Amino acid sequence: MAIQTVERLSIYRRALEELHNEAVEYIFSHELAQIVGVTPTQLRKDLSSFGSFGSGAKGYNVRELIGVITRLLGTDRLHNVALIGVGNLGKTLLSYRGFAPRGFRVSVVFDVDPVKVGRIFAGRRCYHIDSMDEVLAKYSIDIAILACAPDNLQEVVDQLAEGGVRAILNFVPTRVTPPPNVHIEEIDVSAKLEKLAYLVSTQELCPPDEPED
Amino acid sequence: MAIQTVERLSIYRRALEELHNEAVEYIFSHELAQIVGVTPTQLRKDLSSFGSFGSGAKGYNVRELIGVITRLLGTDRLHNVALIGVGNLGKTLLSYRGFAPRGFRVSVVFDVDPVKVGRIFAGRRCYHIDSMDEVLAKYSIDIAILACAPDNLQEVVDQLAEGGVRAILNFVPTRVTPPPNVHIEEIDVSAKLEKLAYLVSTQELCPPDEPED
DNA sequence: CCCTGTGAACCCCTTCACAGCT
DNA sequence: AGCTGTGAAGGGGTTCACAGGG
């Protein structure tokens, strides 16, 4: 399955869950496509890449589709997540309500600040980064979120990999090279903003063709 | 210039600035590529798409490249940013130090909560969303960041567009249809996590071919 | 020589057009 | 008739391979 499809599945599922809550049982591709902002063809292609679920008369069964996508994304089982760094961003992530319903549990947090180590943040014990190996195993962590200072980031990543972490979500605007068999996703707010700045400034220079009024 | 190139330029510039701080004057494509995690060819292609800056002997002039990229991204002039929603995420964004050095100033914040409206957050006055029109003009806002509740999000977006906002960074996991001439970038943490969950679970099933030990 | 810059090939993803089903 | 599923075409972006220059 195409990796881009995977990214969209997550969006489809969220929309489908809302529809399910509104007691919608069936939906057509053009309706769901409208909601999530893709073309109906795109949506059908995505879904057809892992099976046939639609019926000509009623469209797609909402509940069934949610189940299939959930299994496919691997979010039917619980993922234990480690958070690295309990600064502003880390605390915000700890309070985010969107993880639990999708099978993610931030089980443990790490920091280097001696003031924070040993304390409990939103119910999670904060460990020192140096004790990572044992703690990762103890909580059977397989995903980590980086929300720490950029110093020694590669080292942290390598330690995580050694501890069995296979996927990392990186909020730190520093690029690290992924250890073997470890997937890294970057979330780079500044880069996104700068992209927007570019789009805004070029739009000023070359306004999109529209009929003069 | 390709849009993907734009996203990478921002990353290049950040790395170049670090190099500049370390008094590095020239750098070869393979060195910078290594730092930011792209192929040297990719990097050269990106840079060559808007000019020729490298010299065979010394590589690229760091300072010059920073200047060119900055102008190109449109971050040489200041962008006034409006933040919508002063919850956990909003406050975290307000305290983020990465905006100012890249030409972004969060000038004003909006909320619907009467407790928050009128208060000052990190030096920014909080206005009610309904007074958006006048406030946007007053501060000459051209970029907005959505960090609010998902209710009526499309309405908020449309209001922003009417107020002259041309680019929106959306942290809210709800898809909205962009008004004409408005660019929207999504930051979807859950979707990224679910993508990672997928990668982890498929890797378990079909481990990448490696020699048995 | 080893670097940069770049046409060409390649690859992936989206879109089109339509066949098949209900 | 309107829907889904899908081979085929099209487009964009990355990689390759090499020409050109200090």
Short mmCIF file of C-alpha atoms (C1' of nucleotides) in Angstrom, two decimals:
data_model
loop_
_atom_site.label_atom_id
_atom_site.label_comp_id
_atom_site.label_asym_id
_atom_site.label_seq_id
_atom_site.Cartn_x
_atom_site.Cartn_y
_atom_site.Cartn_z
CA MET A 1 0.00 0.00 0.00
CA ALA A 2 1.27 3.44 -0.88
CA ILE A 3 2.65 5.40 2.03
CA GLN A 4 0.58 8.43 1.09
CA THR A 5 -2.49 6.29 1.32
CA VAL A 6 -1.58 5.43 4.89
CA GLU A 7 -1.42 9.09 5.85
CA ARG A 8 -4.87 9.66 4.44
CA LEU A 9 -6.39 6.56 6.03
CA SER A 10 -5.92 8.15 9.39
CA ILE A 11 -7.89 11.17 8.20
CA TYR A 12 -10.60 9.02 6.69
CA ARG A 13 -10.98 7.12 9.91
CA ARG A 14 -11.39 10.25 11.97
CA ALA A 15 -14.13 11.46 9.65
CA LEU A 16 -15.78 8.04 9.66
CA GLU A 17 -15.79 8.00 13.45
CA GLU A 18 -17.59 11.30 13.51
CA LEU A 19 -20.11 9.95 11.04
CA HIS A 20 -20.52 6.86 13.17
CA ASN A 21 -21.26 9.04 16.19
CA GLU A 22 -23.92 10.76 14.13
CA ALA A 23 -25.42 7.31 13.47
CA VAL A 24 -24.53 7.34 9.78
CA GLU A 25 -24.36 3.73 8.61
CA TYR A 26 -23.42 4.04 4.97
CA ILE A 27 -21.64 6.69 2.97
CA PHE A 28 -20.74 7.22 -0.68
CA SER A 29 -17.23 7.96 -1.78
CA HIS A 30 -18.10 11.44 -3.02
CA GLU A 31 -19.62 12.35 0.33
CA LEU A 32 -16.69 11.21 2.44
CA ALA A 33 -14.29 12.69 -0.09
CA GLN A 34 -16.01 16.04 0.29
CA ILE A 35 -15.68 15.90 4.07
CA VAL A 36 -11.98 15.10 4.11
CA GLY A 37 -11.07 17.20 1.10
CA VAL A 38 -9.89 14.67 -1.47
CA THR A 39 -11.30 13.58 -4.80
CA PRO A 40 -13.75 10.67 -4.83
CA THR A 41 -11.39 8.77 -7.13
CA GLN A 42 -8.54 9.22 -4.71
CA LEU A 43 -10.64 7.93 -1.87
CA ARG A 44 -11.85 4.88 -3.79
CA LYS A 45 -8.35 4.12 -4.98
CA ASP A 46 -7.05 4.34 -1.43
CA LEU A 47 -9.72 2.01 -0.09
CA SER A 48 -9.50 -0.42 -2.98
CA SER A 49 -5.79 -0.83 -2.36
CA PHE A 50 -6.55 -3.16 0.52
CA GLY A 51 -9.89 -4.68 -0.34
CA SER A 52 -13.38 -4.16 -1.70
CA PHE A 53 -15.82 -2.71 0.75
CA GLY A 54 -18.30 -0.65 -1.21
CA SER A 55 -21.65 -1.68 -2.58
CA GLY A 56 -23.07 0.09 -5.58
CA ALA A 57 -26.36 0.80 -3.90
CA LYS A 58 -25.38 1.97 -0.43
CA GLY A 59 -21.74 2.94 -0.68
CA TYR A 60 -19.41 2.03 2.16
CA ASN A 61 -20.41 0.67 5.54
CA VAL A 62 -19.07 3.17 8.03
CA ARG A 63 -18.57 0.82 10.94
CA GLU A 64 -16.90 -1.85 8.80
CA LEU A 65 -14.53 0.66 7.26
CA ILE A 66 -13.49 2.01 10.66
CA GLY A 67 -12.63 -1.51 11.76
CA VAL A 68 -10.65 -2.34 8.65
CA ILE A 69 -8.66 0.88 8.71
CA THR A 70 -7.96 0.54 12.41
CA ARG A 71 -6.56 -2.96 11.97
CA LEU A 72 -4.59 -1.86 8.96
CA LEU A 73 -2.96 1.07 10.73
CA GLY A 74 -2.02 -1.18 13.59
CA THR A 75 -3.93 0.94 16.07
CA ASP A 76 -6.15 -1.89 17.21
CA ARG A 77 -3.48 -2.82 19.66
CA LEU A 78 -2.15 -0.38 22.25
CA HIS A 79 1.13 1.40 21.58
CA ASN A 80 3.21 2.49 24.52
CA VAL A 81 4.81 5.82 23.83
CA ALA A 82 7.74 7.50 25.52
CA LEU A 83 7.95 11.26 25.63
CA ILE A 84 11.42 12.78 25.63
CA GLY A 85 11.48 16.24 27.16
CA VAL A 86 8.94 17.76 29.55
CA GLY A 87 9.15 21.40 28.54
CA ASN A 88 6.27 23.47 27.28
CA LEU A 89 5.68 21.29 24.27
CA GLY A 90 6.07 18.06 26.21
CA LYS A 91 3.47 19.12 28.76
CA THR A 92 1.10 20.13 26.02
CA LEU A 93 1.48 16.72 24.41
CA LEU A 94 0.88 15.04 27.76
CA SER A 95 -2.43 16.82 28.06
CA TYR A 96 -3.49 16.03 24.50
CA ARG A 97 -6.69 13.98 24.51
CA GLY A 98 -6.31 12.70 20.98
CA PHE A 99 -3.85 9.91 21.70
CA ALA A 100 -5.80 7.54 23.91
CA PRO A 101 -8.77 7.00 21.58
CA ARG A 102 -6.37 6.02 18.82
CA GLY A 103 -4.50 3.43 20.83
CA PHE A 104 -1.54 5.50 21.99
CA ARG A 105 -0.59 5.72 25.63
CA VAL A 106 2.21 8.01 26.73
CA SER A 107 3.44 5.64 29.41
CA VAL A 108 6.62 7.30 30.50
CA VAL A 109 8.53 10.56 30.13
CA PHE A 110 12.23 11.30 30.13
CA ASP A 111 14.21 14.43 30.83
CA VAL A 112 17.71 15.47 31.85
CA ASP A 113 16.67 18.21 34.26
CA PRO A 114 17.30 16.91 37.81
CA VAL A 115 14.39 19.01 39.01
CA LYS A 116 12.03 17.09 36.76
CA VAL A 117 13.47 13.60 37.11
CA GLY A 118 11.51 11.65 39.70
CA ARG A 119 8.49 13.92 39.54
CA ILE A 120 5.13 12.83 38.16
CA PHE A 121 3.74 14.67 35.14
CA ALA A 122 0.09 14.09 34.35
CA GLY A 123 0.36 10.70 35.99
CA ARG A 124 3.59 9.68 34.29
CA ARG A 125 6.82 9.18 36.14
CA CYS A 126 9.74 11.19 34.75
CA TYR A 127 12.97 9.23 34.37
CA HIS A 128 16.44 10.41 33.56
CA ILE A 129 17.47 9.84 29.99
CA ASP A 130 20.42 7.75 31.14
CA SER A 131 18.11 5.12 32.59
CA MET A 132 16.43 4.75 29.23
CA ASP A 133 17.41 1.19 28.46
CA GLU A 134 15.74 -0.47 31.42
CA VAL A 135 12.73 1.81 31.45
CA LEU A 136 11.96 1.32 27.76
CA ALA A 137 11.94 -2.44 28.22
CA LYS A 138 9.91 -2.28 31.42
CA TYR A 139 7.11 -0.33 29.73
CA SER A 140 7.58 -2.10 26.38
CA ILE A 141 7.81 1.16 24.50
CA ASP A 142 7.85 1.00 20.74
CA ILE A 143 7.23 4.64 19.81
CA ALA A 144 8.95 7.78 21.09
CA ILE A 145 8.15 11.46 20.76
CA LEU A 146 11.05 13.91 20.78
CA ALA A 147 10.16 17.23 22.41
CA CYS A 148 13.48 18.01 24.00
CA ALA A 149 16.46 20.30 23.45
CA PRO A 150 18.43 19.69 20.28
CA ASP A 151 21.66 18.81 22.10
CA ASN A 152 22.90 15.28 21.54
CA LEU A 153 19.73 14.45 19.71
CA GLN A 154 21.39 11.78 17.61
CA GLU A 155 22.62 10.10 20.77
CA VAL A 156 19.12 10.09 22.21
CA VAL A 157 17.78 8.58 19.00
CA ASP A 158 20.43 5.89 19.00
CA GLN A 159 19.68 5.04 22.62
CA LEU A 160 15.99 4.80 21.81
CA ALA A 161 16.74 2.47 18.95
CA GLU A 162 18.85 0.27 21.19
CA GLY A 163 16.01 0.17 23.66
CA GLY A 164 13.76 -1.29 21.00
CA VAL A 165 11.95 1.82 19.81
CA ARG A 166 11.07 1.45 16.15
CA ALA A 167 9.30 4.70 15.40
CA ILE A 168 10.01 8.29 16.41
CA LEU A 169 7.97 11.43 16.07
CA ASN A 170 10.39 14.34 16.05
CA PHE A 171 9.29 17.85 17.02
CA VAL A 172 12.86 19.06 17.35
CA PRO A 173 14.01 21.05 14.34
CA THR A 174 17.23 19.10 14.05
CA ARG A 175 17.74 16.36 11.53
CA VAL A 176 18.99 13.03 12.77
CA THR A 177 19.89 9.98 10.73
CA PRO A 178 17.54 7.12 11.47
CA PRO A 179 19.14 3.98 12.91
CA PRO A 180 18.42 0.79 10.95
CA ASN A 181 14.77 -0.30 11.08
CA VAL A 182 13.70 2.90 12.82
CA HIS A 183 11.19 5.23 11.21
CA ILE A 184 11.30 8.93 11.92
CA GLU A 185 8.56 11.44 11.17
CA GLU A 186 9.37 15.12 11.40
CA ILE A 187 6.96 17.81 12.54
CA ASP A 188 8.60 21.09 11.66
CA VAL A 189 6.42 24.05 12.50
CA SER A 190 8.88 26.68 11.35
CA ALA A 191 9.37 24.97 8.01
CA LYS A 192 5.63 24.90 7.46
CA LEU A 193 5.36 28.58 8.36
CA GLU A 194 8.18 29.48 6.01
CA LYS A 195 6.50 27.54 3.25
CA LEU A 196 3.39 29.63 3.87
CA ALA A 197 5.48 32.80 3.86
CA TYR A 198 6.81 31.79 0.47
CA LEU A 199 3.36 31.09 -0.90
CA VAL A 200 2.09 34.42 0.39
CA SER A 201 4.96 36.41 -1.04
CA THR A 202 4.87 34.77 -4.47
CA GLN A 203 1.12 35.19 -4.62
CA GLU A 204 1.66 38.90 -4.16
CA LEU A 205 4.07 39.02 -7.07
CA CYS A 206 2.11 36.78 -9.42
CA PRO A 207 -1.56 36.86 -8.46
CA PRO A 208 -3.45 33.82 -9.77
CA ASP A 209 -5.25 34.52 -13.02
CA GLU A 210 -8.79 35.58 -12.41
CA PRO A 211 -11.05 37.62 -14.63
CA GLU A 212 -10.67 41.36 -14.12
CA ASP A 213 -13.77 42.96 -12.71
CA MET B 1 10.30 26.35 -8.13
CA ALA B 2 8.94 23.04 -6.92
CA ILE B 3 6.91 23.23 -3.76
CA GLN B 4 8.86 20.41 -2.16
CA THR B 5 12.00 22.38 -2.72
CA VAL B 6 10.52 25.23 -0.71
CA GLU B 7 9.92 22.96 2.27
CA ARG B 8 13.52 21.84 2.18
CA LEU B 9 14.96 25.33 1.76
CA SER B 10 13.79 26.17 5.22
CA ILE B 11 15.70 23.19 6.57
CA TYR B 12 18.80 24.08 4.59
CA ARG B 13 18.71 27.61 5.93
CA ARG B 14 18.51 26.46 9.51
CA ALA B 15 21.53 24.25 9.04
CA LEU B 16 23.39 27.02 7.23
CA GLU B 17 22.72 29.40 10.09
CA GLU B 18 24.22 26.98 12.54
CA LEU B 19 27.25 26.63 10.30
CA HIS B 20 27.49 30.40 10.07
CA ASN B 21 27.50 30.62 13.85
CA GLU B 22 30.35 28.16 13.86
CA ALA B 23 32.20 30.49 11.50
CA VAL B 24 32.01 28.12 8.56
CA GLU B 25 32.32 30.18 5.39
CA TYR B 26 32.03 27.62 2.63
CA ILE B 27 30.45 24.21 2.44
CA PHE B 28 30.20 21.46 -0.16
CA SER B 29 26.90 20.00 -1.19
CA HIS B 30 27.73 16.58 0.17
CA GLU B 31 28.55 18.05 3.57
CA LEU B 32 25.37 20.07 3.91
CA ALA B 33 23.36 17.20 2.45
CA GLN B 34 24.73 14.93 5.15
CA ILE B 35 23.72 17.40 7.86
CA VAL B 36 20.15 17.83 6.70
CA GLY B 37 19.65 14.26 5.54
CA VAL B 38 19.14 14.56 1.82
CA THR B 39 21.20 13.40 -1.13
CA PRO B 40 23.83 15.76 -2.51
CA THR B 41 22.08 15.68 -5.87
CA GLN B 42 18.81 16.67 -4.30
CA LEU B 43 20.46 19.58 -2.56
CA ARG B 44 22.22 20.82 -5.68
CA LYS B 45 19.06 20.46 -7.73
CA ASP B 46 17.14 22.46 -5.16
CA LEU B 47 19.68 25.25 -5.09
CA SER B 48 20.17 25.33 -8.83
CA SER B 49 16.45 25.82 -9.32
CA PHE B 50 16.85 29.48 -8.44
CA GLY B 51 20.41 30.31 -9.40
CA SER B 52 24.04 29.25 -9.46
CA PHE B 53 25.88 29.79 -6.23
CA GLY B 54 28.51 27.10 -5.96
CA SER B 55 32.13 27.27 -6.96
CA GLY B 56 33.93 24.11 -7.87
CA ALA B 57 36.79 24.75 -5.51
CA LYS B 58 35.10 25.95 -2.35
CA GLY B 59 31.52 24.84 -2.63
CA TYR B 60 28.78 27.20 -1.49
CA ASN B 61 29.24 30.43 0.40
CA VAL B 62 27.28 29.97 3.60
CA ARG B 63 26.42 33.60 4.22
CA GLU B 64 25.38 34.24 0.65
CA LEU B 65 23.17 31.18 0.58
CA ILE B 66 21.41 32.20 3.80
CA GLY B 67 20.63 35.58 2.30
CA VAL B 68 19.31 34.18 -0.97
CA ILE B 69 17.11 31.58 0.69
CA THR B 70 15.77 34.11 3.17
CA ARG B 71 14.73 36.49 0.41
CA LEU B 72 13.28 33.64 -1.58
CA LEU B 73 11.15 32.35 1.27
CA GLY B 74 9.85 35.84 1.87
CA THR B 75 11.07 35.82 5.45
CA ASP B 76 13.25 38.88 5.01
CA ARG B 77 10.22 40.96 5.77
CA LEU B 78 8.25 40.56 9.00
CA HIS B 79 5.05 38.54 8.96
CA ASN B 80 2.37 39.37 11.47
CA VAL B 81 0.72 36.21 12.69
CA ALA B 82 -2.60 35.75 14.46
CA LEU B 83 -3.07 32.85 16.83
CA ILE B 84 -6.59 31.44 17.11
CA GLY B 85 -7.17 29.68 20.40
CA VAL B 86 -5.25 30.12 23.63
CA GLY B 87 -5.51 26.65 25.10
CA ASN B 88 -2.59 24.45 25.97
CA LEU B 89 -1.28 24.33 22.43
CA GLY B 90 -1.82 28.02 21.84
CA LYS B 91 0.16 28.95 24.92
CA THR B 92 2.96 26.61 23.93
CA LEU B 93 3.12 28.25 20.52
CA LEU B 94 3.17 31.70 22.15
CA SER B 95 6.24 30.71 24.11
CA TYR B 96 8.00 29.20 21.11
CA ARG B 97 11.26 31.02 20.48
CA GLY B 98 11.67 29.82 16.92
CA PHE B 99 9.30 32.28 15.27
CA ALA B 100 10.97 35.65 15.86
CA PRO B 101 14.36 34.81 14.33
CA ARG B 102 12.57 33.70 11.15
CA GLY B 103 10.56 36.85 10.73
CA PHE B 104 7.31 35.75 12.31
CA ARG B 105 5.66 37.77 15.05
CA VAL B 106 2.56 36.47 16.76
CA SER B 107 1.00 39.90 17.11
CA VAL B 108 -2.44 39.07 18.36
CA VAL B 109 -4.45 36.17 19.72
CA PHE B 110 -8.14 35.33 19.47
CA ASP B 111 -10.42 33.19 21.56
CA VAL B 112 -14.11 32.78 22.30
CA ASP B 113 -13.75 32.20 26.03
CA PRO B 114 -14.92 35.38 27.82
CA VAL B 115 -12.44 34.66 30.60
CA LYS B 116 -9.58 34.94 28.14
CA VAL B 117 -10.80 37.79 25.97
CA GLY B 118 -9.26 41.05 27.11
CA ARG B 119 -6.42 39.38 28.96
CA ILE B 120 -2.80 39.60 27.89
CA PHE B 121 -0.99 36.38 26.98
CA ALA B 122 2.78 36.58 26.74
CA GLY B 123 2.43 40.22 25.84
CA ARG B 124 -0.34 39.76 23.28
CA ARG B 125 -3.82 41.07 23.75
CA CYS B 126 -6.55 38.46 23.38
CA TYR B 127 -9.52 39.55 21.28
CA HIS B 128 -12.85 37.90 20.74
CA ILE B 129 -13.15 36.06 17.45
CA ASP B 130 -16.11 38.22 16.47
CA SER B 131 -13.94 41.31 16.37
CA MET B 132 -11.65 39.63 13.91
CA ASP B 133 -12.22 41.88 10.93
CA GLU B 134 -11.02 45.13 12.48
CA VAL B 135 -8.23 43.56 14.49
CA LEU B 136 -6.73 41.71 11.52
CA ALA B 137 -6.55 44.94 9.55
CA LYS B 138 -5.17 46.92 12.49
CA TYR B 139 -2.25 44.55 12.93
CA SER B 140 -1.94 43.83 9.20
CA ILE B 141 -2.05 40.11 9.74
CA ASP B 142 -1.36 37.87 6.78
CA ILE B 143 -0.83 34.49 8.43
CA ALA B 144 -2.96 32.70 11.02
CA ILE B 145 -2.38 29.67 13.21
CA LEU B 146 -5.38 27.57 14.16
CA ALA B 147 -5.05 26.05 17.63
CA CYS B 148 -8.66 26.19 18.70
CA ALA B 149 -11.63 23.86 19.13
CA PRO B 150 -12.91 22.25 15.94
CA ASP B 151 -16.36 23.86 16.19
CA ASN B 152 -17.22 26.18 13.33
CA LEU B 153 -13.71 25.92 12.04
CA GLN B 154 -14.76 26.59 8.47
CA GLU B 155 -16.46 29.79 9.59
CA VAL B 156 -13.31 30.91 11.35
CA VAL B 157 -11.29 30.21 8.24
CA ASP B 158 -13.70 32.14 6.05
CA GLN B 159 -13.59 35.09 8.44
CA LEU B 160 -9.81 35.03 8.39
CA ALA B 161 -9.84 35.03 4.60
CA GLU B 162 -12.19 37.99 4.55
CA GLY B 163 -9.86 39.79 6.92
CA GLY B 164 -7.05 39.45 4.42
CA VAL B 165 -5.27 36.38 5.78
CA ARG B 166 -3.69 34.46 2.92
CA ALA B 167 -2.03 31.57 4.71
CA ILE B 168 -3.16 29.34 7.56
CA LEU B 169 -1.30 26.80 9.65
CA ASN B 170 -3.88 24.36 10.97
CA PHE B 171 -3.22 22.28 14.08
CA VAL B 172 -6.86 21.31 14.40
CA PRO B 173 -7.54 17.80 13.12
CA THR B 174 -10.52 18.93 11.09
CA ARG B 175 -10.35 19.47 7.37
CA VAL B 176 -11.60 22.77 6.00
CA THR B 177 -11.88 23.82 2.39
CA PRO B 178 -9.52 26.70 1.64
CA PRO B 179 -11.15 29.94 0.48
CA PRO B 180 -9.85 31.27 -2.84
CA ASN B 181 -6.23 32.44 -2.72
CA VAL B 182 -5.73 31.09 0.80
CA HIS B 183 -3.11 28.44 1.48
CA ILE B 184 -3.62 25.97 4.30
CA GLU B 185 -0.96 23.73 5.81
CA GLU B 186 -2.04 20.94 8.10
CA ILE B 187 -0.10 19.70 11.10
CA ASP B 188 -1.75 16.48 12.14
CA VAL B 189 0.03 14.84 15.03
CA SER B 190 -2.33 11.90 15.32
CA ALA B 191 -2.07 11.13 11.63
CA LYS B 192 1.72 11.10 11.88
CA LEU B 193 1.56 8.80 14.89
CA GLU B 194 -0.80 6.46 13.12
CA LYS B 195 1.50 6.38 10.14
CA LEU B 196 4.28 5.34 12.50
CA ALA B 197 2.03 2.71 14.05
CA TYR B 198 1.45 1.32 10.58
CA LEU B 199 5.14 1.24 9.78
CA VAL B 200 5.91 -0.47 13.06
CA SER B 201 3.25 -3.12 12.65
CA THR B 202 4.11 -3.94 9.04
CA GLN B 203 7.77 -4.11 9.90
CA GLU B 204 6.91 -6.75 12.47
CA LEU B 205 5.13 -8.83 9.87
CA CYS B 206 7.68 -8.45 7.10
CA PRO B 207 11.06 -7.64 8.62
CA PRO B 208 13.40 -6.01 6.12
CA ASP B 209 15.77 -8.51 4.55
CA GLU B 210 18.96 -8.69 6.51
CA PRO B 211 21.53 -11.48 6.64
CA GLU B 212 20.82 -14.06 9.31
CA ASP B 213 23.43 -14.06 12.03
"C1'" DC C 1 40.50 15.60 -10.04
"C1'" DC C 2 36.49 16.73 -7.51
"C1'" DC C 3 33.34 19.85 -7.48
"C1'" DT C 4 28.72 22.03 -9.41
"C1'" DG C 5 24.80 22.23 -12.60
"C1'" DT C 6 21.53 19.72 -15.45
"C1'" DG C 7 19.09 17.02 -19.18
"C1'" DA C 8 17.22 12.31 -19.16
"C1'" DA C 9 15.48 8.32 -17.00
"C1'" DC C 10 12.99 6.62 -13.50
"C1'" DC C 11 9.52 6.20 -10.01
"C1'" DC C 12 5.60 7.19 -7.42
"C1'" DC C 13 1.25 9.17 -7.05
"C1'" DT C 14 -2.85 11.27 -8.86
"C1'" DT C 15 -6.29 11.56 -12.31
"C1'" DC C 16 -8.82 9.84 -16.12
"C1'" DA C 17 -11.82 6.76 -18.39
"C1'" DC C 18 -14.39 2.98 -18.28
"C1'" DA C 19 -15.80 -1.84 -17.13
"C1'" DG C 20 -18.66 -4.26 -13.85
"C1'" DC C 21 -22.12 -4.45 -10.40
"C1'" DT C 22 -26.51 -3.45 -7.94
"C1'" DA D 1 -28.73 5.27 -13.61
"C1'" DG D 2 -25.40 5.69 -10.29
"C1'" DC D 3 -22.18 3.65 -7.79
"C1'" DT D 4 -17.54 1.08 -7.01
"C1'" DG D 5 -13.09 -0.82 -8.58
"C1'" DT D 6 -9.22 -0.46 -11.73
"C1'" DG D 7 -6.04 -0.50 -15.86
"C1'" DA D 8 -3.99 3.30 -18.37
"C1'" DA D 9 -2.45 7.86 -18.90
"C1'" DG D 10 -0.46 11.90 -17.03
"C1'" DG D 11 2.34 14.85 -13.91
"C1'" DG D 12 5.69 15.94 -10.40
"C1'" DG D 13 9.67 14.90 -7.98
"C1'" DT D 14 13.82 12.26 -7.26
"C1'" DT D 15 17.81 9.92 -8.94
"C1'" DC D 16 21.16 8.99 -12.46
"C1'" DA D 17 24.79 10.06 -15.39
"C1'" DC D 18 27.52 13.18 -17.27
"C1'" DA D 19 28.97 17.76 -19.21
"C1'" DG D 20 31.48 21.78 -17.71
"C1'" DG D 21 34.67 24.43 -14.80
"C1'" DG D 22 38.15 25.86 -11.21
#
